Amino acid sequence: PVGTLYGATCLAWRYAASHVGRGGGNATVRIMAVDYGDARTGLALSDPTGTLAGDTLVLWETSMEKLASAIAREAAVRGAAQLVVGHPINMNGTLGPRAQKSEALAERLRALTGLPVSLWDERRTTVEAQRILHTSGRHGKKNKKMVDAVAATLILEGYLRRRCLP
């Protein structure tokens, strides 16, 4: 499968990059992606090498301040060294109200955690997450929270894929 090949290739590249001319040593860099929503926010965490997407969870919070605190807590507990917040840019490239909310959340997370926070173009991640769930036979209202977790995973996978390129 493509994901396995990508993961193996990226892992080999990271290993080589961390060992060539440096005397070895591979830093642990967990990255947490955030799919920010008005009621539910999906989180996805990379493996310790910062190469593959792994654990997911969904936070239920409507207050941005409380949500930012909850994300900061999860990042600390799970050992995240970097955060990636989905940036919902409109299809025509403009920034709407959702993008502005994501930017505000990213700023708040920087202040709360002291971690680097990146914005990542998340166009169509929710649509793709719904398609993935539907294809796997999961659809309906009870799977709404799964959409947020899958969307966060797609944000993380896109970021990791781009980050892996030399």
Coordinates of C-alpha atoms in Angstrom, one line a residue:
P1 CA 0.0 0.0 0.0
V2 CA 1.1 3.6 -0.7
G3 CA 0.8 4.6 3.0
T4 CA 3.3 1.8 4.0
L5 CA 5.7 2.7 1.2
Y6 CA 5.5 6.3 2.1
G7 CA 6.0 5.6 5.8
A8 CA 9.0 3.3 5.2
T9 CA 10.5 5.8 2.7
C10 CA 10.0 8.7 5.1
L11 CA 11.3 6.8 8.1
A12 CA 14.4 5.8 6.1
W13 CA 15.0 9.3 5.0
R14 CA 14.6 10.7 8.6
Y15 CA 16.9 8.0 10.0
A16 CA 19.6 8.8 7.4
A17 CA 19.2 12.6 7.9
S18 CA 19.6 12.3 11.6
H19 CA 22.7 10.0 11.4
V20 CA 24.8 11.4 8.6
G21 CA 27.6 13.4 9.9
R22 CA 26.1 13.9 13.3
G23 CA 27.2 10.8 15.2
G24 CA 23.7 9.3 15.4
G25 CA 20.8 10.1 17.6
N26 CA 17.2 10.5 16.6
A27 CA 15.1 13.1 18.5
T28 CA 11.6 12.3 19.6
V29 CA 9.3 14.8 17.9
R30 CA 5.6 14.1 18.5
I31 CA 3.3 16.4 16.4
M32 CA -0.4 17.0 17.3
A33 CA -2.8 18.1 14.6
V34 CA -6.0 20.0 15.5
D35 CA -9.2 20.0 13.4
Y36 CA -11.0 22.9 15.1
G37 CA -14.8 22.9 15.2
D38 CA -17.5 25.0 16.9
A39 CA -18.7 22.0 19.0
R40 CA -16.2 19.2 18.5
T41 CA -12.5 19.4 17.8
G42 CA -10.5 16.4 16.5
L43 CA -6.9 15.8 17.6
A44 CA -4.4 13.4 16.0
L45 CA -1.0 12.6 17.3
S46 CA 2.0 11.4 15.4
D47 CA 4.3 8.5 16.5
P48 CA 7.4 9.5 18.5
T49 CA 9.5 9.9 15.3
G50 CA 7.1 12.5 13.9
T51 CA 6.6 10.3 10.8
L52 CA 3.3 8.5 11.1
A53 CA -0.2 9.5 12.3
G54 CA -1.4 7.5 15.3
D55 CA -3.7 8.2 18.2
T56 CA -6.8 10.3 17.8
L57 CA -9.4 11.9 20.2
V58 CA -12.2 14.3 20.1
L59 CA -12.8 17.2 22.5
W60 CA -16.3 18.6 23.0
E61 CA -16.0 22.3 23.9
T62 CA -17.6 25.4 22.5
S63 CA -15.5 28.0 24.4
M64 CA -12.2 28.8 22.5
E65 CA -10.4 29.6 25.8
K66 CA -11.5 26.3 27.4
L67 CA -10.7 24.4 24.3
A68 CA -7.2 25.9 24.0
S69 CA -6.6 24.9 27.6
A70 CA -7.8 21.4 27.0
I71 CA -5.6 21.1 23.8
A72 CA -2.6 22.4 25.8
R73 CA -3.2 19.8 28.5
E74 CA -3.5 17.0 25.9
A75 CA -0.3 18.2 24.2
A76 CA 1.6 18.1 27.5
V77 CA 0.2 14.7 28.6
R78 CA 0.9 13.1 25.3
G79 CA 4.4 14.7 24.8
A80 CA 3.6 16.8 21.7
A81 CA 6.6 19.0 20.7
Q82 CA 4.7 20.8 17.9
L83 CA 1.1 21.7 17.1
V84 CA -0.5 21.9 13.6
V85 CA -3.9 23.7 13.4
G86 CA -6.1 23.1 10.4
H87 CA -6.5 26.4 8.5
P88 CA -9.8 26.2 6.5
I89 CA -9.0 28.4 3.5
N90 CA -11.9 29.0 1.1
M91 CA -11.7 27.1 -2.2
N92 CA -10.9 30.4 -4.0
G93 CA -7.9 31.0 -1.7
T94 CA -9.6 33.7 0.5
L95 CA -9.8 33.6 4.3
G96 CA -13.2 33.5 5.9
P97 CA -14.5 33.6 9.5
R98 CA -13.5 29.9 10.1
A99 CA -9.9 30.6 9.0
Q100 CA -9.8 33.7 11.3
K101 CA -11.0 31.5 14.2
S102 CA -8.3 28.9 13.5
E103 CA -5.7 31.7 13.4
A104 CA -6.9 33.0 16.8
L105 CA -6.8 29.4 18.3
A106 CA -3.2 29.0 16.9
E107 CA -2.1 32.2 18.6
R108 CA -3.7 31.2 21.9
L109 CA -2.0 27.8 21.7
R110 CA 1.4 29.4 21.1
A111 CA 0.8 31.6 24.2
L112 CA -0.4 28.7 26.4
T113 CA 2.1 26.0 25.4
G114 CA 5.2 27.8 24.2
L115 CA 5.3 25.2 21.4
P116 CA 5.7 25.9 17.7
V117 CA 2.3 26.1 16.1
S118 CA 1.8 25.8 12.3
L119 CA -1.3 26.5 10.3
W120 CA -2.0 23.8 7.6
D121 CA -4.4 24.3 4.7
E122 CA -7.2 21.9 5.5
R123 CA -9.4 22.4 2.4
R124 CA -11.7 19.4 1.9
T125 CA -10.5 17.4 4.9
T126 CA -13.9 17.1 6.4
V127 CA -15.4 16.0 3.0
E128 CA -12.6 13.5 2.6
A129 CA -13.1 12.2 6.1
Q130 CA -16.8 11.7 5.5
R131 CA -16.0 9.9 2.3
I132 CA -13.5 7.6 4.1
L133 CA -16.1 6.8 6.8
H134 CA -18.9 6.2 4.3
T135 CA -16.7 3.9 2.2
S136 CA -15.9 1.9 5.3
G137 CA -19.6 1.5 6.1
R138 CA -19.7 4.1 8.8
H139 CA -22.2 6.9 8.4
G140 CA -25.0 8.6 10.2
K141 CA -25.2 10.9 13.2
K142 CA -23.5 8.6 15.6
N143 CA -20.3 8.9 13.6
K144 CA -20.0 12.7 13.7
K145 CA -17.2 12.6 16.2
M146 CA -15.3 10.1 14.1
V147 CA -15.3 12.7 11.2
D148 CA -13.4 15.1 13.4
A149 CA -10.8 12.6 14.4
V150 CA -10.4 11.4 10.8
A151 CA -10.1 15.0 9.6
A152 CA -7.4 15.7 12.2
T153 CA -5.6 12.6 11.0
L154 CA -5.8 13.9 7.4
I155 CA -4.4 17.3 8.5
L156 CA -1.5 15.5 10.3
E157 CA -0.8 13.1 7.4
G158 CA -0.6 16.0 4.9
Y159 CA 1.7 18.0 7.2
L160 CA 3.9 15.0 7.9
R161 CA 4.1 14.1 4.2
R162 CA 5.2 17.7 3.3
R163 CA 7.6 17.8 6.2
C164 CA 9.2 14.6 5.1
L165 CA 10.2 15.9 1.7
P166 CA 13.9 16.8 1.6

